XYZ file of C-alpha atoms in Angstrom:
663
model
C 148.808 -157.075 159.456
C 146.479 -154.983 157.342
C 147.838 -151.500 156.789
C 146.160 -148.408 158.162
C 148.904 -145.872 157.721
C 149.884 -146.493 161.341
C 151.382 -149.849 160.489
C 154.463 -148.316 158.881
C 155.428 -147.060 162.339
C 154.831 -150.308 164.218
C 157.338 -152.970 165.324
C 160.418 -150.920 164.465
C 162.778 -148.894 166.648
C 161.602 -145.313 166.851
C 164.423 -143.771 164.828
C 163.727 -146.154 161.956
C 160.048 -145.261 162.236
C 160.734 -141.625 161.559
C 163.190 -142.273 158.772
C 160.458 -144.246 157.080
C 157.942 -141.475 157.674
C 160.332 -139.044 156.012
C 160.556 -141.334 153.011
C 156.775 -141.575 152.803
C 156.489 -137.807 153.008
C 159.124 -137.268 150.348
C 157.468 -139.727 148.007
C 154.114 -138.104 148.570
C 155.047 -134.442 148.295
C 155.596 -134.188 144.565
C 152.369 -135.998 143.848
C 150.404 -133.934 146.344
C 151.705 -130.615 145.121
C 151.041 -131.802 141.598
C 147.504 -132.549 142.704
C 147.067 -129.086 144.159
C 147.889 -127.494 140.832
C 145.666 -129.647 138.664
C 142.255 -128.046 139.005
C 142.294 -127.831 135.224
C 142.345 -131.631 135.066
C 139.083 -131.718 137.020
C 137.574 -129.277 134.573
C 138.682 -131.370 131.617
C 137.832 -134.724 133.152
C 141.339 -136.108 133.594
C 142.804 -137.987 136.547
C 143.211 -135.681 139.533
C 144.394 -137.816 142.436
C 147.706 -139.692 142.431
C 146.371 -142.047 145.112
C 142.839 -142.748 143.851
C 142.254 -142.327 140.127
C 139.186 -140.303 139.253
C 138.852 -140.668 135.483
C 136.476 -138.239 133.890
C 135.685 -140.196 130.732
C 135.518 -136.989 128.739
C 133.131 -135.211 131.088
C 132.787 -131.458 130.601
C 130.763 -129.079 132.740
C 129.515 -127.455 129.553
C 127.541 -130.631 128.876
C 125.204 -129.708 131.755
C 122.594 -127.005 131.228
C 122.090 -124.953 134.405
C 118.685 -125.411 136.008
C 116.782 -123.907 138.939
C 116.162 -127.493 140.066
C 118.955 -129.955 140.709
C 119.389 -132.461 137.905
C 122.232 -134.864 138.627
C 124.305 -136.260 135.758
C 126.886 -139.036 135.982
C 130.394 -137.581 135.931
C 133.966 -138.587 136.646
C 133.877 -142.101 138.140
C 131.058 -142.878 140.542
C 130.072 -139.234 141.077
C 127.183 -137.092 139.912
C 127.327 -133.446 138.890
C 124.808 -130.637 138.557
C 124.720 -126.912 137.842
C 122.194 -125.168 140.059
C 120.989 -121.815 138.784
C 120.527 -119.183 141.515
C 120.021 -115.400 141.461
C 123.166 -113.316 141.465
C 121.270 -110.824 143.653
C 118.816 -112.532 146.006
C 117.487 -109.169 147.182
C 116.435 -107.924 143.779
C 112.723 -107.154 144.083
C 111.703 -108.021 140.527
C 113.301 -111.470 140.580
C 115.126 -110.706 137.346
C 118.793 -110.095 136.720
C 121.834 -112.245 136.145
C 122.102 -115.822 137.316
C 124.904 -117.846 138.853
C 125.336 -121.522 137.935
C 126.732 -123.238 141.033
C 128.772 -126.350 140.209
C 127.919 -129.312 142.457
C 129.498 -132.743 142.650
C 127.790 -135.480 144.636
C 129.311 -138.664 145.970
C 126.165 -140.796 146.306
C 125.392 -142.487 149.580
C 125.928 -146.227 149.911
C 122.143 -146.575 149.954
C 119.553 -144.969 147.713
C 117.864 -141.708 148.666
C 114.643 -143.671 149.233
C 116.203 -146.108 151.710
C 115.175 -145.644 155.377
C 118.877 -145.475 156.250
C 119.559 -142.545 153.932
C 120.840 -139.734 156.148
C 120.830 -136.887 153.642
C 123.530 -134.871 151.898
C 126.514 -133.487 153.812
C 127.789 -130.274 152.229
C 131.523 -129.677 152.580
C 133.875 -126.740 152.172
C 137.681 -127.117 152.218
C 138.538 -123.543 153.228
C 140.321 -120.838 151.315
C 138.452 -118.658 150.841
C 138.260 -119.767 147.253
C 138.769 -123.487 147.797
C 136.924 -125.800 145.425
C 134.373 -128.089 147.005
C 134.183 -129.990 143.720
C 137.880 -130.761 143.991
C 137.503 -131.666 147.662
C 134.732 -134.193 147.120
C 136.542 -135.814 144.195
C 139.776 -136.135 146.141
C 138.628 -136.597 149.745
C 134.910 -137.329 149.535
C 135.188 -141.074 150.052
C 137.327 -140.589 153.166
C 134.935 -138.002 154.604
C 132.035 -140.324 153.830
C 133.789 -143.131 155.687
C 133.995 -140.923 158.773
C 130.367 -139.730 158.827
C 128.738 -143.002 157.735
C 127.620 -145.788 160.047
C 130.366 -148.155 161.153
C 128.780 -151.185 159.515
C 128.352 -151.646 155.786
C 124.773 -151.345 154.500
C 124.718 -155.086 153.818
C 125.208 -155.722 157.532
C 122.715 -153.249 158.989
C 119.473 -154.427 157.469
C 116.596 -152.062 156.903
C 116.957 -150.091 160.144
C 116.844 -146.270 160.186
C 119.132 -146.157 163.234
C 122.210 -146.355 161.010
C 122.724 -143.604 158.476
C 124.572 -143.307 155.183
C 125.166 -139.930 153.600
C 125.746 -138.296 150.267
C 128.739 -135.961 150.296
C 128.315 -132.852 148.148
C 131.069 -130.433 147.263
C 130.249 -127.176 145.534
C 132.321 -124.387 144.057
C 131.404 -121.033 145.631
C 130.819 -117.962 143.504
C 133.815 -117.015 141.401
C 135.530 -120.351 142.067
C 136.581 -123.054 139.612
C 133.580 -124.476 137.730
C 130.867 -122.129 139.009
C 129.896 -119.509 136.431
C 130.206 -116.682 135.681
C 133.901 -116.874 136.311
C 136.469 -114.144 136.127
C 140.132 -113.539 135.509
C 142.477 -110.756 136.529
C 144.521 -111.313 133.367
C 143.796 -111.126 129.638
C 144.993 -114.716 129.219
C 146.724 -117.507 131.111
C 150.135 -116.712 129.636
C 150.174 -113.253 131.187
C 149.046 -114.742 134.505
C 151.894 -117.268 134.529
C 154.415 -114.533 133.700
C 153.076 -112.382 136.542
C 153.298 -115.236 139.046
C 156.897 -116.028 138.095
C 157.770 -112.368 138.588
C 156.062 -112.420 141.983
C 158.098 -115.455 142.985
C 161.303 -113.748 141.886
C 160.409 -110.690 143.987
C 160.387 -112.840 147.113
C 158.274 -112.742 150.254
C 157.755 -109.685 152.405
C 160.879 -109.396 154.519
C 163.105 -111.049 151.948
C 164.931 -107.785 151.200
C 164.951 -104.113 152.133
C 162.788 -103.144 149.168
C 160.408 -106.120 149.300
C 157.632 -104.045 150.853
C 157.542 -101.415 148.135
C 157.685 -103.998 145.338
C 154.735 -105.884 146.790
C 152.817 -102.701 147.575
C 153.111 -101.535 143.988
C 152.292 -104.966 142.604
C 149.187 -105.135 144.794
C 148.023 -101.779 143.461
C 148.612 -102.835 139.864
C 146.802 -106.155 140.235
C 143.976 -105.324 142.620
C 142.805 -102.013 141.238
C 142.356 -103.407 137.749
C 140.993 -106.788 138.825
C 138.446 -105.334 141.250
C 137.375 -102.709 138.712
C 136.688 -105.429 136.150
C 134.781 -107.480 138.719
C 132.687 -104.490 139.777
C 131.760 -103.596 136.175
C 128.657 -105.363 134.788
C 128.897 -106.883 131.312
C 127.362 -104.936 128.463
C 123.585 -104.952 128.717
C 123.566 -106.075 132.352
C 123.273 -104.151 135.601
C 124.797 -106.621 138.078
C 128.504 -107.298 138.579
C 129.934 -110.505 140.040
C 132.325 -108.519 142.236
C 129.397 -107.132 144.244
C 127.958 -110.605 144.899
C 130.993 -112.846 145.467
C 131.323 -112.502 149.251
C 130.382 -115.057 151.914
C 126.802 -113.963 152.668
C 125.254 -114.808 149.262
C 127.212 -118.078 149.239
C 125.558 -119.002 152.545
C 122.234 -118.298 150.854
C 123.342 -120.519 147.959
C 123.845 -123.322 150.486
C 120.258 -122.910 151.630
C 119.128 -123.183 148.017
C 121.239 -126.309 147.526
C 119.649 -128.158 150.443
C 116.144 -127.125 149.362
C 116.680 -128.216 145.770
C 118.355 -131.461 146.817
C 115.246 -132.166 148.901
C 113.104 -131.472 145.845
C 115.190 -134.033 143.938
C 114.870 -136.509 146.848
C 111.084 -136.168 146.785
C 111.001 -136.941 143.062
C 113.068 -140.076 143.674
C 110.628 -141.106 146.375
C 107.637 -140.636 144.111
C 109.232 -142.758 141.399
C 110.207 -145.472 143.865
C 106.770 -145.486 145.506
C 105.119 -145.955 142.118
C 107.462 -148.838 141.312
C 106.875 -150.393 144.741
C 103.100 -150.193 144.411
C 103.181 -151.773 140.957
C 105.394 -154.591 142.172
C 104.084 -155.258 145.691
C 100.609 -153.770 145.664
C 99.368 -150.410 146.847
C 100.881 -149.160 150.102
C 98.090 -147.200 151.791
C 100.564 -145.464 154.104
C 102.809 -144.428 151.208
C 105.879 -144.909 153.417
C 108.460 -144.057 150.764
C 106.774 -140.793 149.816
C 106.377 -139.886 153.480
C 110.029 -140.282 154.395
C 111.338 -138.598 151.237
C 108.934 -135.649 151.330
C 110.414 -132.238 150.611
C 109.769 -130.019 153.619
C 109.595 -126.750 151.741
C 111.400 -123.866 153.384
C 112.246 -126.080 156.351
C 115.005 -128.399 155.136
C 117.968 -128.668 157.497
C 121.663 -128.382 156.631
C 124.278 -131.098 157.155
C 127.712 -129.479 156.904
C 131.414 -129.999 157.536
C 133.570 -126.935 156.950
C 137.256 -126.460 157.598
C 139.173 -123.236 158.206
C 137.488 -120.547 156.065
C 134.701 -123.113 155.734
C 133.936 -122.328 159.383
C 133.366 -118.677 158.386
C 130.839 -119.889 155.847
C 129.303 -122.172 158.467
C 128.987 -119.546 161.203
C 127.558 -117.101 158.665
C 124.909 -119.656 157.698
C 124.183 -120.415 161.362
C 123.734 -116.707 162.087
C 121.452 -116.138 159.102
C 119.449 -119.373 159.332
C 119.760 -120.718 162.902
C 116.622 -122.860 162.597
C 117.879 -124.624 159.461
C 120.694 -126.723 160.959
C 120.694 -130.473 161.488
C 124.444 -131.089 161.874
C 127.306 -128.621 161.513
C 130.973 -129.471 162.129
C 133.335 -126.487 162.192
C 136.923 -127.726 162.052
C 139.816 -125.271 162.530
C 137.611 -122.419 163.674
C 138.122 -118.849 162.471
C 137.183 -115.967 164.772
C 134.639 -114.289 162.506
C 134.857 -110.986 164.382
C 138.534 -110.838 163.460
C 137.853 -112.015 159.919
C 135.039 -109.598 159.093
C 135.851 -106.595 161.286
C 139.452 -106.865 162.592
C 138.233 -107.183 166.176
C 140.421 -109.335 168.401
C 143.948 -110.768 168.441
C 145.860 -111.897 165.382
C 145.334 -115.616 164.758
C 148.993 -116.683 164.368
C 150.107 -116.458 167.997
C 150.518 -120.228 168.370
C 152.567 -120.699 165.202
C 155.971 -120.330 166.866
C 154.990 -122.838 169.549
C 154.544 -125.415 166.780
C 158.062 -124.717 165.572
C 159.268 -125.148 169.154
C 157.701 -128.615 169.050
C 159.822 -129.367 166.003
C 162.942 -128.729 168.074
C 161.566 -130.789 170.946
C 160.629 -133.794 168.823
C 163.809 -133.602 166.745
C 165.886 -133.650 169.919
C 163.976 -136.672 171.182
C 164.394 -138.850 168.087
C 168.000 -137.922 167.324
C 170.056 -137.548 164.136
C 169.052 -140.797 162.430
C 165.432 -139.711 162.283
C 165.841 -135.939 162.252
C 168.776 -134.941 160.029
C 168.637 -131.355 161.316
C 169.445 -132.610 164.818
C 172.319 -131.018 166.688
C 173.549 -131.569 170.219
C 172.523 -129.161 172.929
C 168.778 -129.716 173.088
C 165.739 -128.222 171.348
C 167.025 -124.645 171.511
C 170.205 -125.643 169.700
C 168.164 -127.252 166.931
C 166.062 -124.128 166.632
C 169.206 -122.008 166.519
C 170.657 -124.228 163.788
C 167.622 -123.486 161.654
C 167.766 -119.757 162.358
C 171.449 -119.687 161.437
C 170.739 -121.367 158.098
C 167.705 -119.139 157.612
C 169.809 -116.004 158.101
C 172.559 -117.327 155.850
C 170.138 -117.841 152.962
C 168.528 -114.474 153.678
C 171.891 -112.806 153.204
C 172.910 -114.795 150.123
C 170.805 -117.047 147.904
C 172.233 -120.458 147.071
C 172.807 -121.456 143.416
C 171.868 -124.969 142.321
C 172.940 -126.467 138.997
C 170.553 -128.170 136.608
C 169.855 -131.876 136.953
C 167.638 -134.395 135.158
C 164.773 -133.451 137.506
C 165.042 -129.661 137.396
C 166.604 -126.696 135.658
C 169.165 -124.339 137.199
C 167.780 -122.454 140.172
C 168.651 -120.294 143.138
C 167.305 -121.126 146.586
C 166.104 -118.036 148.381
C 164.961 -117.156 151.868
C 161.420 -117.140 150.497
C 161.805 -120.803 149.524
C 162.875 -121.649 153.078
C 159.901 -119.781 154.517
C 157.473 -121.451 152.134
C 158.745 -124.840 153.251
C 158.437 -123.700 156.866
C 154.797 -122.747 156.334
C 153.966 -126.219 155.042
C 155.704 -127.697 158.092
C 153.709 -125.534 160.516
C 150.403 -126.340 158.818
C 151.038 -130.092 158.493
C 153.730 -131.237 160.937
C 153.180 -134.996 160.688
C 153.442 -134.864 156.939
C 156.133 -132.194 156.645
C 158.401 -132.151 159.743
C 160.451 -135.114 158.440
C 160.653 -133.546 154.997
C 161.564 -130.147 156.487
C 164.412 -131.675 158.489
C 165.781 -133.660 155.563
C 165.605 -130.846 153.011
C 167.283 -128.293 155.256
C 169.935 -130.709 156.458
C 170.816 -131.454 152.844
C 170.905 -127.744 152.095
C 173.226 -127.064 155.023
C 175.548 -129.686 153.516
C 175.518 -128.000 150.116
C 172.778 -130.048 148.435
C 169.788 -127.918 147.483
C 168.312 -130.224 144.846
C 165.389 -131.388 146.984
C 164.262 -127.839 147.712
C 164.566 -126.960 144.031
C 162.312 -129.895 143.165
C 159.871 -128.681 145.831
C 159.972 -125.214 144.299
C 159.812 -126.062 140.614
C 156.983 -128.578 140.852
C 154.640 -125.575 140.999
C 156.008 -124.030 137.820
C 154.053 -124.437 134.629
C 154.183 -123.104 131.127
C 151.269 -121.775 129.165
C 150.718 -120.889 125.549
C 147.443 -119.334 124.380
C 145.098 -121.900 122.870
C 143.785 -121.522 119.355
C 140.376 -120.745 120.839
C 141.883 -117.997 122.995
C 143.717 -116.456 120.066
C 140.526 -116.426 118.015
C 138.308 -115.059 120.803
C 140.808 -112.469 121.969
C 142.057 -111.301 125.381
C 139.714 -111.306 128.406
C 137.453 -113.838 126.689
C 136.138 -116.966 128.384
C 138.279 -119.034 126.020
C 141.397 -117.437 127.516
C 140.520 -118.472 131.072
C 141.293 -121.647 132.927
C 139.025 -121.649 135.989
C 141.251 -124.126 137.780
C 144.133 -121.640 137.711
C 142.192 -118.796 139.333
C 142.062 -119.971 142.946
C 144.441 -117.399 144.429
C 142.551 -114.552 142.808
C 139.201 -115.953 143.933
C 140.651 -115.960 147.447
C 141.329 -112.239 147.180
C 137.963 -111.448 145.603
C 136.043 -113.158 148.406
C 138.287 -112.072 151.272
C 138.549 -108.434 150.228
C 134.779 -108.208 149.751
C 134.165 -109.751 153.165
C 136.786 -107.723 155.040
C 136.794 -104.249 153.522
C 139.150 -102.977 156.230
C 141.949 -105.031 154.686
C 142.101 -102.846 151.608
C 141.467 -99.593 153.458
C 145.035 -99.115 154.661
C 147.897 -96.816 153.731
C 151.591 -97.675 153.661
C 152.267 -96.619 157.245
C 149.238 -98.499 158.531
C 150.277 -101.638 156.708
C 153.813 -101.469 158.072
C 152.432 -101.177 161.616
C 150.224 -104.210 161.017
C 153.147 -106.172 159.581
C 155.274 -105.316 162.623
C 152.499 -106.591 164.905
C 152.382 -109.868 163.018
C 156.133 -110.375 163.313
C 155.879 -109.802 167.059
C 153.133 -112.408 167.267
C 155.046 -114.923 165.151
C 158.597 -114.730 163.882
C 158.021 -117.837 161.822
C 154.727 -116.954 160.125
C 154.328 -113.177 160.427
C 155.805 -112.284 157.038
C 153.707 -114.892 155.240
C 150.505 -113.837 156.997
C 151.045 -110.190 156.046
C 150.662 -111.196 152.397
C 147.009 -112.007 153.023
C 146.221 -108.388 153.782
C 148.561 -107.225 151.028
C 146.370 -109.160 148.583
C 143.555 -106.675 149.325
C 145.518 -103.432 149.000
C 143.864 -101.340 146.300
C 140.735 -103.524 146.109
C 137.714 -101.432 145.087
C 134.793 -103.839 144.603
C 132.236 -103.726 147.430
C 129.715 -106.342 148.496
C 126.058 -105.353 148.235
C 124.727 -107.906 150.737
C 126.453 -108.049 154.088
C 125.279 -108.853 157.592
C 126.609 -106.658 160.393
C 126.626 -109.300 163.113
C 126.763 -110.144 165.902
C 127.573 -113.654 164.746
C 125.645 -115.534 167.387
C 122.547 -117.715 167.529
C 120.593 -120.442 169.236
C 120.544 -123.077 166.524
C 117.943 -125.764 165.878
C 120.603 -128.363 166.669
C 123.897 -127.634 168.454
C 127.159 -127.262 166.547
C 130.301 -129.362 166.965
C 133.519 -127.333 166.850
C 136.925 -129.020 166.532
C 140.299 -127.478 167.295
C 143.869 -128.600 167.693
C 145.571 -127.438 170.862
C 148.225 -125.811 168.658
C 147.007 -124.513 165.309
C 149.148 -121.989 163.398
C 146.263 -119.875 162.041
C 143.003 -120.962 163.717
C 143.992 -121.157 167.392
C 142.062 -122.959 170.102
C 140.919 -119.702 171.686
C 139.050 -118.855 168.463
C 137.037 -122.067 168.715
C 136.320 -121.441 172.385
C 135.160 -117.904 171.646
C 132.912 -118.942 168.764
C 131.435 -121.755 170.845
C 130.259 -119.197 173.389
C 128.397 -117.460 170.565
C 126.310 -120.516 169.629
C 124.186 -121.944 172.413
C 124.750 -125.595 173.203
C 127.786 -125.999 170.966
C 130.816 -127.936 172.163
C 134.527 -127.683 171.343
C 136.163 -131.071 170.818
C 139.887 -130.555 171.363
C 142.646 -132.578 169.753
C 146.009 -132.545 171.508
C 148.071 -132.035 168.386
C 149.852 -129.549 166.175
C 148.863 -128.305 162.742
C 145.964 -126.741 160.883
C 142.583 -128.450 161.406
C 142.047 -131.974 162.666
C 143.049 -133.241 159.229
C 146.687 -132.529 160.109
C 146.783 -135.411 162.629
C 144.990 -138.761 162.715
C 142.856 -139.439 165.782
C 140.330 -142.230 166.103
C 138.854 -140.289 168.999
C 138.084 -137.305 166.757
C 136.779 -139.455 163.911
C 134.483 -141.410 166.210
C 133.260 -138.157 167.751
C 132.367 -136.795 164.325
C 130.665 -140.072 163.415
C 128.559 -140.117 166.611
C 127.538 -136.531 165.948
C 126.375 -137.191 162.388
C 124.750 -140.506 163.267
C 122.872 -139.518 166.417
C 123.475 -135.831 167.118
C 125.549 -136.850 170.134
C 128.025 -134.241 171.380
C 131.098 -135.021 173.497
C 131.449 -133.678 177.010
C 132.849 -130.161 177.069
C 136.111 -131.237 178.721
C 137.017 -134.049 176.319
C 140.511 -133.839 174.825
C 141.354 -136.365 172.114
C 144.895 -137.631 171.770
C 146.454 -137.740 168.324
C 147.364 -141.264 167.285
C 150.631 -140.049 165.756
C 152.987 -137.257 166.708
C 155.281 -135.462 164.247
C 158.644 -137.240 163.939
C 157.834 -139.443 166.957
C 155.227 -141.669 165.361
C 153.212 -143.593 167.967
C 154.147 -142.154 171.338
C 153.103 -144.963 173.684
C 153.130 -148.729 173.776
C 149.364 -148.606 174.202
C 149.024 -147.096 170.755
C 150.961 -149.993 169.283
C 148.612 -152.306 171.149
C 145.702 -150.327 169.716
C 146.957 -151.019 166.200
C 147.155 -154.726 166.947
C 143.634 -154.830 168.384
C 141.854 -152.542 165.925
C 138.639 -153.787 164.462
C 138.304 -153.801 160.697
C 136.030 -150.765 160.982
C 138.679 -148.890 162.965
C 141.310 -149.769 160.396
C 139.146 -148.326 157.635
C 138.554 -145.211 159.723
C 142.271 -144.820 160.425
C 143.137 -145.190 156.746
C 140.640 -142.467 155.869
C 142.323 -140.130 158.349
C 145.815 -141.002 157.150
C 144.720 -140.124 153.626
C 143.620 -136.725 154.932
C 146.985 -136.169 156.644
C 148.797 -136.619 153.336
C 146.869 -133.949 151.444
C 148.695 -130.655 151.126
C 146.765 -127.497 152.004
C 147.319 -124.665 149.536
C 145.194 -121.802 150.876
C 145.929 -119.738 154.000
C 142.564 -120.577 155.614
C-alpha cells in the first residue's frame, strides 16, 4: 500500500495505532521546532525543511536589486524570488519618500504563464501577524499547490483551459523577515538572546505572585524604546516604518503585487507570441497575447490566508471588493474584535478542546494514552490539573544528559506544551500525554528537550562589531518575528496598548474565566503592546463588509482554540454570498486535521469558483489519539485513487508543521 500518512494507522489495533502516532509526533517535534527557528537559514540560503530539502545554492536577497516591476530570479531550489519596490506611504501626494522592498518567493505553476491552463498566482499568508510568507511557500508551497491545482497532471489534461495550475507566491509583509527596511528592538542579536532567556526565566503570567509586575515592567522597557525607534525616521528622511507597518498598507501591497505580476505575465506572453509567430507563422488573432494581457487596474486577487491572514484578507476585501477572484479565509478572526475590541474573547472554545483530550484518552486506554487513569475523562483531566498544580508550586529539577544541559521544568513549560496540544491536537495530543506521564513518573528529560530546542547562542559577527550597535549588520531578520508581531498588532489595535495596570488585570481575569487552559497565554498578546507608542498613519475605520466581485470561501473547525466557529459565521454575514465550510475537528485552522472533504472543497473553489452548500460539514479523516474513527475510513484508504493519496499526503504534511505565532 502506498503511504498517505493515513496508512500508519491502518490494519492495526487502535491502541497500537495511537502508540505509533505518538512515536511519529515525537520524532517530528524536534525537527519541526528546529524548522520554526531557522528563518536565518532561509535568509542565508541553507536547508530549511527537515522533510523536503530546499537548498539555496548560496542565494542571498542582497543579490536582487529592488524594482517597481517584478523581476523574478531563480532562488533556492525550483523557486523564483523578487523584491518589489513600493511606496512606504501610498497617500503621499508628491509620490516621493521612502520605499519598501517587498520580498516575494514564487513556486512556479506546473505549466508556463502563457499556457491556456495557467490559473494565475495564489498569494498566501501563514498568519502571525508577522509570519513569513517566504518561509511558508518554501516549506509548504508544494503541498498548497497540490490542493489548489487540477487533479490531473498537466501531461494528462491536454491543452484545455478547464483545468488550472497555479503559481503560489509567498511574501514577507512590512517589517518581516526579508522585506526591507527591517528593524530590531535590540542593538544586536546577543542582547536579544539574553533578553529572551530572561523572559523565559521570568515565567508566564500566572506562574507566580509577582509575574504580572515583572511582565508589566518588561513590556514598558521593551515596547517604549522599540516603538520610539520605529516611529523615528532615519536621518534625512521624513517617514518612519513604524507608522506604515500595519495591515492596511500591506493589503495595498498585495494589490501592487497582483498588478505587477500581471505586468510580468504580459511580457512573457509577448515573448512567447513572438517565438510562436516565428516558428509557426503569424497568428492573426494573437491568442497568446490576448490571454496573457495585463488588465491594468483591474487584476483580481487569488488568496489563501490563515488565522491573522484572514485579517489581511478581510481588510483587502473591504478596501478592494471588486478585485477578488478567489479568497479562502481559513481559521477566521473576528476583525471587529481584532481592530476595535468589539465582541467576545476568541478563546472560549479552548477548554472544550482539552475536554476532548480527556474523552479520547479515556477511549483509547493506557497503552495509547500514557496519561490515562481510571474513572473516565474527568479523572484524566483531574490528573493533569493535579500535576499542573504540583509543578506550579515547585519546579522540577532535571540533571544534564547527552541531549541537554541541566534544567528545571516549570509551570510555564507545562503550559507551553499545553498550548501546542490545543492548537494541533492530532500532532501533539500523543506527545502531550507521553511527556506528562513521564514527568509524573519522575522523568522530565523529554520536556527539557522540548524546551531547550528553542535555545540558541549568539556572538556578534565581525561585521556587527565593525558597524556598531543598531546597524543592519547586527540584525538577523529571521530572528525578529515576535517583535514584528507586536509592531503590526499594536499598530492595528491601538486599544491594546492604551491600558493601565488595573484595566489589564480586569482583562486578564476575563480571559481566565473564558479559558482556564489558555487565558494566561492569551493575556501575553495584549501585554506585548503595553507601552507601545508608534501609531499607524493609514487606517480604515470599517465597517468590514462588502459585496465582492466573487464570493469568499471561509473555513472553520468546529472547535478552534483562538479563531472559533462563531467568528467565521459572523464574518460570513459581512461578505455577501460567502459560505462557511465547517470541519468537524479540533485545533487551529483546517491545517490541524486532514480532511479530503475540505481539500476537495478548496480545489473546486479555485478551479471553478464552486462553493459548497451552506450546511456542509466535513468530517476529519483522523481524530486526535483515535486515528481513523470508522471502518469506512479504513475502506476509504484502501480505495483511494492516486490523486486522493497525493492530496492526503499534502494535508498530512500540513498537520505536522508546528505553528509558532498566536494567530
